[in-house]
XYZ file of C-alpha atoms in Angstrom:
558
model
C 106.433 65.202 130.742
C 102.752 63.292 130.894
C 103.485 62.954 134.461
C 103.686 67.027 134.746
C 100.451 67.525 132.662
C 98.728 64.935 135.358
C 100.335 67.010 137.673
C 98.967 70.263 137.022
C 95.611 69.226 136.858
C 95.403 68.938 140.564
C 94.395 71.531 143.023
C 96.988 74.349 143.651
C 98.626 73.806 146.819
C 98.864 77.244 147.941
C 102.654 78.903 148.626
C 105.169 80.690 145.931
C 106.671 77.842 145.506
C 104.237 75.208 144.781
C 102.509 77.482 142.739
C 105.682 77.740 140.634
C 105.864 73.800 140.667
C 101.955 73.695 139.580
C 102.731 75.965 136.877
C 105.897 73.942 136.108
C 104.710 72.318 132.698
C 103.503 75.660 131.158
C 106.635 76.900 131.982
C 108.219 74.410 130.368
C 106.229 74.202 127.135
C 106.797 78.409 126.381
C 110.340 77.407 126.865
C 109.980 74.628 124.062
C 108.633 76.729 121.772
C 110.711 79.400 121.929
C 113.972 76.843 121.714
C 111.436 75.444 118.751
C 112.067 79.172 116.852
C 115.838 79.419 117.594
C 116.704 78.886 113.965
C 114.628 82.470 113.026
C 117.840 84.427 114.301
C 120.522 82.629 111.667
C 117.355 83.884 108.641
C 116.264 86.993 107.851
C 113.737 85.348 106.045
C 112.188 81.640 105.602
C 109.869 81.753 102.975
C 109.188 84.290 100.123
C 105.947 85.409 101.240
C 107.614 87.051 104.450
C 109.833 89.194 101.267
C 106.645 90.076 99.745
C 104.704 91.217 102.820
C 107.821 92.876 103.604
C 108.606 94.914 100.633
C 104.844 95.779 100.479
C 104.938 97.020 103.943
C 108.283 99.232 103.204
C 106.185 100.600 100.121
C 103.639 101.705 102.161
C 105.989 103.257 105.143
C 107.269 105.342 101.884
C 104.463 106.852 101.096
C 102.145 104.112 99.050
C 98.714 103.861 99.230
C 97.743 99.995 99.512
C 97.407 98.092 96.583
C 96.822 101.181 94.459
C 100.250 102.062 94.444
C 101.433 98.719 95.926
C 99.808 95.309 95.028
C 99.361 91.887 96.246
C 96.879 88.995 96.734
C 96.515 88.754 100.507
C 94.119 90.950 102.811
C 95.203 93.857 104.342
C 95.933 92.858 107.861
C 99.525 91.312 107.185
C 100.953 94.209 105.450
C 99.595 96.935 108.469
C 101.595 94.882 110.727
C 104.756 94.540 109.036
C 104.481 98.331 108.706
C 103.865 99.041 112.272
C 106.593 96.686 113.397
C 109.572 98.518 110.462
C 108.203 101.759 111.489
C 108.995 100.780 115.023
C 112.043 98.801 114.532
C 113.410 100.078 111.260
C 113.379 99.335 107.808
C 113.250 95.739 106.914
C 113.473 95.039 110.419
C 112.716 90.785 109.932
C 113.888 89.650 113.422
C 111.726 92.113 114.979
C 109.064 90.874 113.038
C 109.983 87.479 113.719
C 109.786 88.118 117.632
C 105.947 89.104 117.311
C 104.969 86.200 115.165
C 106.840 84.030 118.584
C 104.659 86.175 120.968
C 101.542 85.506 118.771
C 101.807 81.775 118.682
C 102.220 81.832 122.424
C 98.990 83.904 122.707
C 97.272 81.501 120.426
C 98.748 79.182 122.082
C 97.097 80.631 125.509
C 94.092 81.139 123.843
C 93.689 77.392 122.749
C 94.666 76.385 126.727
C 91.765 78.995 128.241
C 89.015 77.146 125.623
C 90.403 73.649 126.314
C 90.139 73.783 129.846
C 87.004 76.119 129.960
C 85.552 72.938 128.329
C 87.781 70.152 129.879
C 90.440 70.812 132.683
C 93.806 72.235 132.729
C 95.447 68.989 131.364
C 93.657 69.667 128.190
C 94.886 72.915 127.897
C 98.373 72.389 128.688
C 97.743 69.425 125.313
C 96.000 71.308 123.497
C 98.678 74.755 123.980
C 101.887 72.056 123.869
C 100.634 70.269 120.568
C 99.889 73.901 118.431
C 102.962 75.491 119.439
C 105.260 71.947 118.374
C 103.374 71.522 115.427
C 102.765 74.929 114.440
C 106.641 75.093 114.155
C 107.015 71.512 112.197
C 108.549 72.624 108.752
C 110.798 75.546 108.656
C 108.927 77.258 106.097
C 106.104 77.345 108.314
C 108.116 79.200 111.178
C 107.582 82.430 108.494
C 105.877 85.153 110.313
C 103.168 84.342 107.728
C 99.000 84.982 107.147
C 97.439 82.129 108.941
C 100.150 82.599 111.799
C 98.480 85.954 112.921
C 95.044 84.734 111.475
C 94.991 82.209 113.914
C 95.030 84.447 117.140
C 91.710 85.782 116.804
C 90.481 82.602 114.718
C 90.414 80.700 117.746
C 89.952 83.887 120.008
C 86.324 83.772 118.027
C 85.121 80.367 118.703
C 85.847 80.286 122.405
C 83.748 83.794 122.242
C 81.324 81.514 120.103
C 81.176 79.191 122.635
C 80.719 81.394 125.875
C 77.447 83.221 123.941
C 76.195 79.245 124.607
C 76.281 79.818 128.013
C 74.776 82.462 130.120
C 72.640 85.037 129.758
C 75.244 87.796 127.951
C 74.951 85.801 124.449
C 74.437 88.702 122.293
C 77.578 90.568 123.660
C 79.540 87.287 123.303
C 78.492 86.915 119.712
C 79.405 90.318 119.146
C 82.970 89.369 120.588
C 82.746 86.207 117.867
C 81.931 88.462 115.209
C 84.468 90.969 115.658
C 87.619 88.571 116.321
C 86.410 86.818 112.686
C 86.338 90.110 111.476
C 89.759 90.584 112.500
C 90.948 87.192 111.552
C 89.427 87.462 107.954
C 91.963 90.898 107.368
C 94.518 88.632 108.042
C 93.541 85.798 105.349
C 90.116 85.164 103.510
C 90.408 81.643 104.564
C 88.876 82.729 108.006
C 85.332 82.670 106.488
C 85.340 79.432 107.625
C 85.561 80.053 110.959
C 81.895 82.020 109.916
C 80.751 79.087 108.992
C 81.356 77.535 112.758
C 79.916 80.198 114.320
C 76.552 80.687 112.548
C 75.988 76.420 112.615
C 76.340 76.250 116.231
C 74.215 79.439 116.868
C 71.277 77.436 114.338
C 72.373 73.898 117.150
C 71.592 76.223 119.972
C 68.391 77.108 118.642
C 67.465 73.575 117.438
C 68.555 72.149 121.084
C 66.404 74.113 123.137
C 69.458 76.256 124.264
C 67.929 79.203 122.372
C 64.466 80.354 121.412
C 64.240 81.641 117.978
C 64.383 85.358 119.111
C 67.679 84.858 121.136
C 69.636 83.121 118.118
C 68.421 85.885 115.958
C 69.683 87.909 118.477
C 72.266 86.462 118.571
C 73.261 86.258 114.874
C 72.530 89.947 114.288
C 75.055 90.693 117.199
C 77.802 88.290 115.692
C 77.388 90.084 112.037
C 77.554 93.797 113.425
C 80.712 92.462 115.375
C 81.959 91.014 111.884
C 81.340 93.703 109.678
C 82.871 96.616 112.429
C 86.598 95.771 111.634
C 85.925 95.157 108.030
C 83.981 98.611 107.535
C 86.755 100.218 109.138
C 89.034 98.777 107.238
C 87.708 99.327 104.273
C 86.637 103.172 105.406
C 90.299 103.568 105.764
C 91.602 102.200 102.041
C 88.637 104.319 100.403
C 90.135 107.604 102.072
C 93.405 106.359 101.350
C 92.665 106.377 97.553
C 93.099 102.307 97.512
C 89.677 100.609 98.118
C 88.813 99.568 94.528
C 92.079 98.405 93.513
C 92.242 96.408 96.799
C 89.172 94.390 95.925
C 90.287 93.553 92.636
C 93.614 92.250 93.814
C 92.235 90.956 96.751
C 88.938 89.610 95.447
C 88.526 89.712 91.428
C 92.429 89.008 90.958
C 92.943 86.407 93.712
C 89.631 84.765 92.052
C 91.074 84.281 88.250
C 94.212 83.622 89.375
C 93.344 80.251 91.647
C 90.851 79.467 88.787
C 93.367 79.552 86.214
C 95.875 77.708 88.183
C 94.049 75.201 90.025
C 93.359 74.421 85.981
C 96.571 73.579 85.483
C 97.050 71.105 88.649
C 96.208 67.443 89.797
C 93.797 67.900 93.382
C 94.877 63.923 93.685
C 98.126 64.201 93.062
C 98.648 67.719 95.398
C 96.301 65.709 98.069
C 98.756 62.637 97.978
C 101.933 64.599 97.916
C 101.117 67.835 100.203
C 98.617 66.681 102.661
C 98.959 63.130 103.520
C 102.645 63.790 104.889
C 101.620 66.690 107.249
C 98.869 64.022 108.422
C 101.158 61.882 109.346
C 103.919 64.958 110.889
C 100.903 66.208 112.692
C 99.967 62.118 114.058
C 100.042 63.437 117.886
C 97.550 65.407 116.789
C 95.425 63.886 114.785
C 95.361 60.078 116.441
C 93.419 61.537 119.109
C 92.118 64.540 117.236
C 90.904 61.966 114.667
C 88.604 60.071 117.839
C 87.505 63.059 119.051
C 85.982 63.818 115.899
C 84.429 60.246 115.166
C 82.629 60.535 119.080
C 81.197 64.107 117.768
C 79.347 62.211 114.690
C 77.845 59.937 116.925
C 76.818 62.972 119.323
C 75.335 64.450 115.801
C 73.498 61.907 115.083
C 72.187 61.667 118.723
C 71.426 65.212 118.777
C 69.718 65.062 115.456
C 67.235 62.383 116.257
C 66.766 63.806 120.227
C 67.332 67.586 120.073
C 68.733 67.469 123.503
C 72.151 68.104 123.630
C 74.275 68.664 127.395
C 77.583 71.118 127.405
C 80.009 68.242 126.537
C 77.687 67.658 123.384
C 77.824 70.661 122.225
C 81.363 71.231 122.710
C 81.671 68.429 120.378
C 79.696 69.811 117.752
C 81.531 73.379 118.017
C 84.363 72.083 117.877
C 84.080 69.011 115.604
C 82.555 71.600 113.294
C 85.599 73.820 113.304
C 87.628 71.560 112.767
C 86.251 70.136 109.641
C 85.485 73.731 108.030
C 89.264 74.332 108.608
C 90.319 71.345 106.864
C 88.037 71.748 104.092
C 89.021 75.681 103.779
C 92.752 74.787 102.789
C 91.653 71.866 101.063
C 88.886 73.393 98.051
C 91.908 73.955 95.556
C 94.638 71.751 94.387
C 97.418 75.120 95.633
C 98.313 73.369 99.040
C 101.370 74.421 100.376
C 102.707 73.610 103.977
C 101.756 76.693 105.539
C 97.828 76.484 104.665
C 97.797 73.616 107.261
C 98.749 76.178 110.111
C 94.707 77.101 109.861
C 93.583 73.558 111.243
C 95.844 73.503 113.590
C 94.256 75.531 116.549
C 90.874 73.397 116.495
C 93.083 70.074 115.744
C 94.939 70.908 119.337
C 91.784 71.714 121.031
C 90.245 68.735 119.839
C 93.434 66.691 120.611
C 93.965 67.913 124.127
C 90.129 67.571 125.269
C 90.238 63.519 124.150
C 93.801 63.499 125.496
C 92.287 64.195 129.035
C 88.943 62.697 128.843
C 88.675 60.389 131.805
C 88.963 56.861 130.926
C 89.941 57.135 127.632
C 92.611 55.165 125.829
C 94.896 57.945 126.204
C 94.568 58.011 129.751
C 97.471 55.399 129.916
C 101.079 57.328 130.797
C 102.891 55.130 128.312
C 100.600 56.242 125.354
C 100.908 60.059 126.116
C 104.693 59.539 126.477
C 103.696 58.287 122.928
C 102.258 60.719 121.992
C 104.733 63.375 123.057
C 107.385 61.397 121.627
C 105.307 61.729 117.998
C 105.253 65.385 118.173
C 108.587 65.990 119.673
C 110.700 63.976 117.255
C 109.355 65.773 114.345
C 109.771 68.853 115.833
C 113.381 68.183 116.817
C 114.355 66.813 113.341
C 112.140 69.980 111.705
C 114.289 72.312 114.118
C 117.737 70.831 112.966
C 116.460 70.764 109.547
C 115.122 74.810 110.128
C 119.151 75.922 111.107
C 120.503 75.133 107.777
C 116.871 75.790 105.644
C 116.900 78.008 103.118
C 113.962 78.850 101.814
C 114.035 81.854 99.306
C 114.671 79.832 96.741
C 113.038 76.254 96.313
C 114.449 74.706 99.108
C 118.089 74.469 99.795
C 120.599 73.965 102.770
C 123.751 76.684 104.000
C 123.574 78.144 100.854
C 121.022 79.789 98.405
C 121.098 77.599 95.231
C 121.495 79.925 92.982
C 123.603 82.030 95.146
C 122.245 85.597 95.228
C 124.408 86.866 98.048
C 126.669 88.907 95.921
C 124.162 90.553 94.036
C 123.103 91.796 97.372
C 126.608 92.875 98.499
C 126.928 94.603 95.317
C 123.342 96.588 95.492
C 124.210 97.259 99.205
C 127.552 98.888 98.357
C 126.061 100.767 94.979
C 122.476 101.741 95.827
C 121.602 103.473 98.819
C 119.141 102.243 101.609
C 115.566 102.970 99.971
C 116.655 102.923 96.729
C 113.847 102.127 94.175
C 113.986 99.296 92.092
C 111.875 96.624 89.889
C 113.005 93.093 90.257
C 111.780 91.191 87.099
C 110.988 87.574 88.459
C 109.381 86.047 91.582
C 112.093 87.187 93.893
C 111.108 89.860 96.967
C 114.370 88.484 99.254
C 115.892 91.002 96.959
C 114.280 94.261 98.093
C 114.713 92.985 101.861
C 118.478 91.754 101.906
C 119.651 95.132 99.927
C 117.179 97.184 101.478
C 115.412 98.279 98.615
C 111.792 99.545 98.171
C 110.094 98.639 95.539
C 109.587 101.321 92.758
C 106.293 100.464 90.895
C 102.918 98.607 92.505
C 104.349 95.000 91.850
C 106.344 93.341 94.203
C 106.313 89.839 92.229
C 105.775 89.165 88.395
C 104.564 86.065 87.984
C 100.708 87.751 86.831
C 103.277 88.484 83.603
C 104.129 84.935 82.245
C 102.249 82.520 81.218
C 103.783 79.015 81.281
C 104.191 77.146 78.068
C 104.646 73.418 77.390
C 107.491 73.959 75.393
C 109.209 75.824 78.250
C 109.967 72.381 79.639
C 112.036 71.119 76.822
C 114.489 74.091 77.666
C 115.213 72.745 80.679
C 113.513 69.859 82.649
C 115.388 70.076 85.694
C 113.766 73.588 86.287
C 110.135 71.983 86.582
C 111.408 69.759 89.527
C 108.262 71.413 91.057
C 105.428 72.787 89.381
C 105.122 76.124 91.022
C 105.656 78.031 87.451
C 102.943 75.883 85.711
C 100.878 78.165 87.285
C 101.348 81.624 86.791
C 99.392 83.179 83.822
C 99.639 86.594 82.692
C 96.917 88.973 83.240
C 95.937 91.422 80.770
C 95.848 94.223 82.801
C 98.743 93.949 84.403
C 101.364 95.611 81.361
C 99.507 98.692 81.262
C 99.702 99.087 84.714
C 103.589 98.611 84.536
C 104.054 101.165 81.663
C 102.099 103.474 84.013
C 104.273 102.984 86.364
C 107.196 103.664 85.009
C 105.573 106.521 82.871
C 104.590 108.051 86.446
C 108.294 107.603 88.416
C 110.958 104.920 86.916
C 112.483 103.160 89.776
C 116.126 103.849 89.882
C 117.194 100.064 89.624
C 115.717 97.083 87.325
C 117.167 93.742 88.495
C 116.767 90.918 86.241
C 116.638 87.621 87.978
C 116.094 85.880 84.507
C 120.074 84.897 84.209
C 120.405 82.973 87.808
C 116.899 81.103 87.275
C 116.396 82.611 90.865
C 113.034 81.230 91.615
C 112.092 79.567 88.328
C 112.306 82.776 86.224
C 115.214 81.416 84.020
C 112.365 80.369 81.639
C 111.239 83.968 81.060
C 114.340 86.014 80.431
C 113.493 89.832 80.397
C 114.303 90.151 76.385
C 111.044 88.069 75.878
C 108.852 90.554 76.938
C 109.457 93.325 74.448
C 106.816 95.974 76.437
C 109.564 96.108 79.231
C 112.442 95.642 76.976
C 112.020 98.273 75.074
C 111.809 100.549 78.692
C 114.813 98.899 79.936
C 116.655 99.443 76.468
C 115.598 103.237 75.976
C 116.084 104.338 79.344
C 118.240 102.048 81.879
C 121.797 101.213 81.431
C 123.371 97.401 82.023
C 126.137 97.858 84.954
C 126.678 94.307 85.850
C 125.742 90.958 86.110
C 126.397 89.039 89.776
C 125.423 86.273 91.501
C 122.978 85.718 88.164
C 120.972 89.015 88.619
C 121.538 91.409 85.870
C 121.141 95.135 87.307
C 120.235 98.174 85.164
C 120.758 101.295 86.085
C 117.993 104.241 85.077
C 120.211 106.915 82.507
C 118.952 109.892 84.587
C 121.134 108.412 88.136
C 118.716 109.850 90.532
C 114.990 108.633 89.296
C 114.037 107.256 92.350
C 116.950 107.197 94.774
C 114.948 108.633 97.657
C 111.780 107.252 98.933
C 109.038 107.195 96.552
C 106.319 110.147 96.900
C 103.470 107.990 95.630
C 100.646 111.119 96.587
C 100.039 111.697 92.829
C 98.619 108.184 92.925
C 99.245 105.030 90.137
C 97.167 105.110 87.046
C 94.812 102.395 87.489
């Protein structure tokens, strides 16, 4: 394979068919990562997050305003496209969905190849594209068609814009471009600041380097914020017509912002660090061996550039790109909540940086035997990851064939029972429910961890249920009850499922009968019809509450 990526470096010979030989290797890398995302068609879903942006999105299709009558943490931008793609596709369409989060890790992919070989050649591109899309996939929970997946499209689309505002005369235009891919990438995740942060420190390098006089870079930076703020104002235009602007910041914003305080209180940063990052360091070591060099040569070129203010292109790549990568590290890395998938945001400038050292003339990589190495270090992993991915389940905490517990015939039962779009409330941390029995849900919460709080004597119950420590972080709001008894005050869902008896994600510890605000609800109005495959399901007395599709126009209480 190293002797293809030499290969394609050279000058195309001219003729179908050695153009089809040149073009050889990034043939053959889209076909390993595609074979890399096999396992999606044997899951409907591979992480919970996918159930949650899922159910959200089927809320919406119904007739819910966003997080007024429909709640969740993340920005906007995931939930619009799982509703275009089940409007399109169908209700809980998931391997649909799972098909454009393949085509959008190509185009990042393609993205990452145009910047590495705008700055290097066409061997770093072919690197920098083969490393993302193996590594991106390493993990099956992180082949979910999840946040940073799509946020990294126009993540990295904006720094290569970033970059091409360095050179030429069309800088405010290309800032512009920056600024509006950011913009973009942040209503996909509000990790993407960080990607701000790039932008605006190489625009102030430019400046202090001569590149730029003062005027341009102010230029400059105006351009890049009116580019940033367009898709956000829209955005945000839209939600305040829809009815849903305020309650989106305060899930999005005000929420989001107690909620990581209050559980990042409860964690150990060293301990997460040791146990969460190190091993994807080491995973992503094809990466990062050379990714890790390239970094250490763009502190020396700071430190040049600081005491000279003289910088040439390949200096200033460095710093753009050295800079990325450390803000997207750091991003992931300011709270102790580090799961697998946050490391998907590195990633794109990681490969970049990986594939430009890879194919630096001269340098220790240079040797065929070390990038056979190399490929060897990111293929393995990828190969075990993609056996591993076949028999992954991951709605639950991680198990293989099977769910553990089983909630199959739960499902079988609600799909023979309820009909397609029937409205329900599942009491736990659970979404895979609404997506395997096609269910949407029936008030704004789609999860209910925001109504526990975990105690230290929950552990004596049961220490084999804090394995992980997940649950030792949710903590009940105090808004969130009154919002529930709205709900149902407003239009009962037809179904309450109780995930409390099965333990299905952790809930065992906060059985419904606890919580005497919805108990009292569930006992007045709901009857018990069974218990299977450890979800108890309630049926509301009146048989048709909400058995159609919601009508949500009246709006939620807030």
């Amino acid at each position: 394979m190293s002797s293809d990526l030499d290969y394609a470096a050279s000058p195309n010979a001219g003729g179908a068919l050695r153009r089809l030989t040149a073009n050889r290797p990034a043939i053959g890398i889209i076909a390993w990562a595609l074979f890399l995302r096999l396992p999606y068609v044997a899951h409907s879903t591979y992480d919970i997050d996918e159930a949650c942006y899922a159910a959200f999105a089927t809320a919406v299709n119904a007739g819910a305003v966003e997080y007024r009558d429909i709640a969740d943490l993340k920005s906007p931008g995931i939930y619009w496209t799982y509703a275009v793609v089940f409007r399109v596709f169908g209700s809980y369409a998931m391997h649909a969905m799972h098909g454009l989060a393949a085509i959008v890790s190509l185009a990042t992919a393609g993205v990452l190849f145009r910047f590495a070989a705008t700055l290097g050649s066409r061997t770093a591109g072919l690197w920098a594209a083969f490393l993302y899309l193996t590594l991106a996939t390493f993990y099956p929970a992180n082949l979910a068609a999840n946040c940073e997946l799509f946020m990294n499209l126009p993540y990295a689309a904006a720094l290569h814009c970033a970059w091409r505002a360095g050179q030429g005369s069309r800088s405010a235009r290309w800032s512009a471009a920056a600024g509006v891919w950011l913009g973009v990438a942040l209503l996909y995740k509000q990790v993407a600041v960080a990607g701000a942060g790039a932008c605006v420190a190489y625009l102030a390098v430019l400046w202090y380097v001569g590149r730029f006089t003062f005027g341009r870079a102010a230029a400059s930076l105006a351009a890049a914020v009116v580019g940033f703020a367009a898709p956000l104002a829209a955005a945000c235009t839209y939600l305040h017509l829809r009815g849903g602007l305020e309650a989106c910041y305060f899930w999005t914003i005000e929420y989001l912002r107690w909620y990581v305080a209050a559980s990042a209180a409860k964690l150990s940063y060293a301990a997460h660090f040791v146990a969460n990052f190190v091993p994807f360091v080491f995973a992503y070591a094809a990466a990062w061996v050379p990714g890790g060099v390239y970094l250490l040569g763009a502190s020396r070129t700071i430190w040049r550039v600081g005491r000279t203010r003289r910088a040439d292109d390949a200096s200033l790549a460095a710093l753009l790109v050295g800079g990325w990568l450390l803000l997207s590290t750091a991003a992931p890395l300011s709270a102790p909540r580090m799961y697998p998938h946050y490391w998907l945001q590195y990633l794109p400038p990681l490969c970049l940086a990986a594939g430009l050292q890879i194919a630096t003339a001269g340098s220790w990589f240079a040797d065929a035997r070390r990038r056979r190495w190399l490929i060897g270090c990111a293929v393995v992993p990828g190969a075990a990851s993609w056996l591993w991915a076949w028999l992954f389940v991951g709605e639950t905490p991680p198990a293989l064939v099977h769910p553990k517990p089983d909630y199959r015939p739960a499902v079988a039962y609600l799909r023979e029972h309820a009909a397609p779009g029937t409205t329900a409330l599942v009491w736990g941390w659970f979404p895979p429910l609404y997506v395997e029995a096609d269910l949407t849900p029936g008030t704004r919460f789609v999860n209910m961890h925001m109504f526990v709080t975990w105690r230290p004597e929950f552990a004596a119950r049961s220490p084999q249920k804090w394995l992980t420590d997940t649950a030792t972080t949710w903590v009940e709001h105090p808004a969130v009850w009154d919002m529930l008894e709205a709900d149902f005050a407003r239009r009962p869902p037809e179904l309450v499922l109780d995930t409390s008896p099965g333990d299905h994600h952790r809930f065992g510890l906060f059985p419904m009968h606890d919580f005497p605000r919805l108990q009292r609800i569930v006992d007045r109005d709901y009857r018990h019809e069974a218990t299977i495959g450890g979800v108890g399901i309630y049926r509301h007395r009146g048989g048709d509450a909400g058995s159609e599709s919601p009508r949500f126009a009246d709006g939620a209480a807030r």
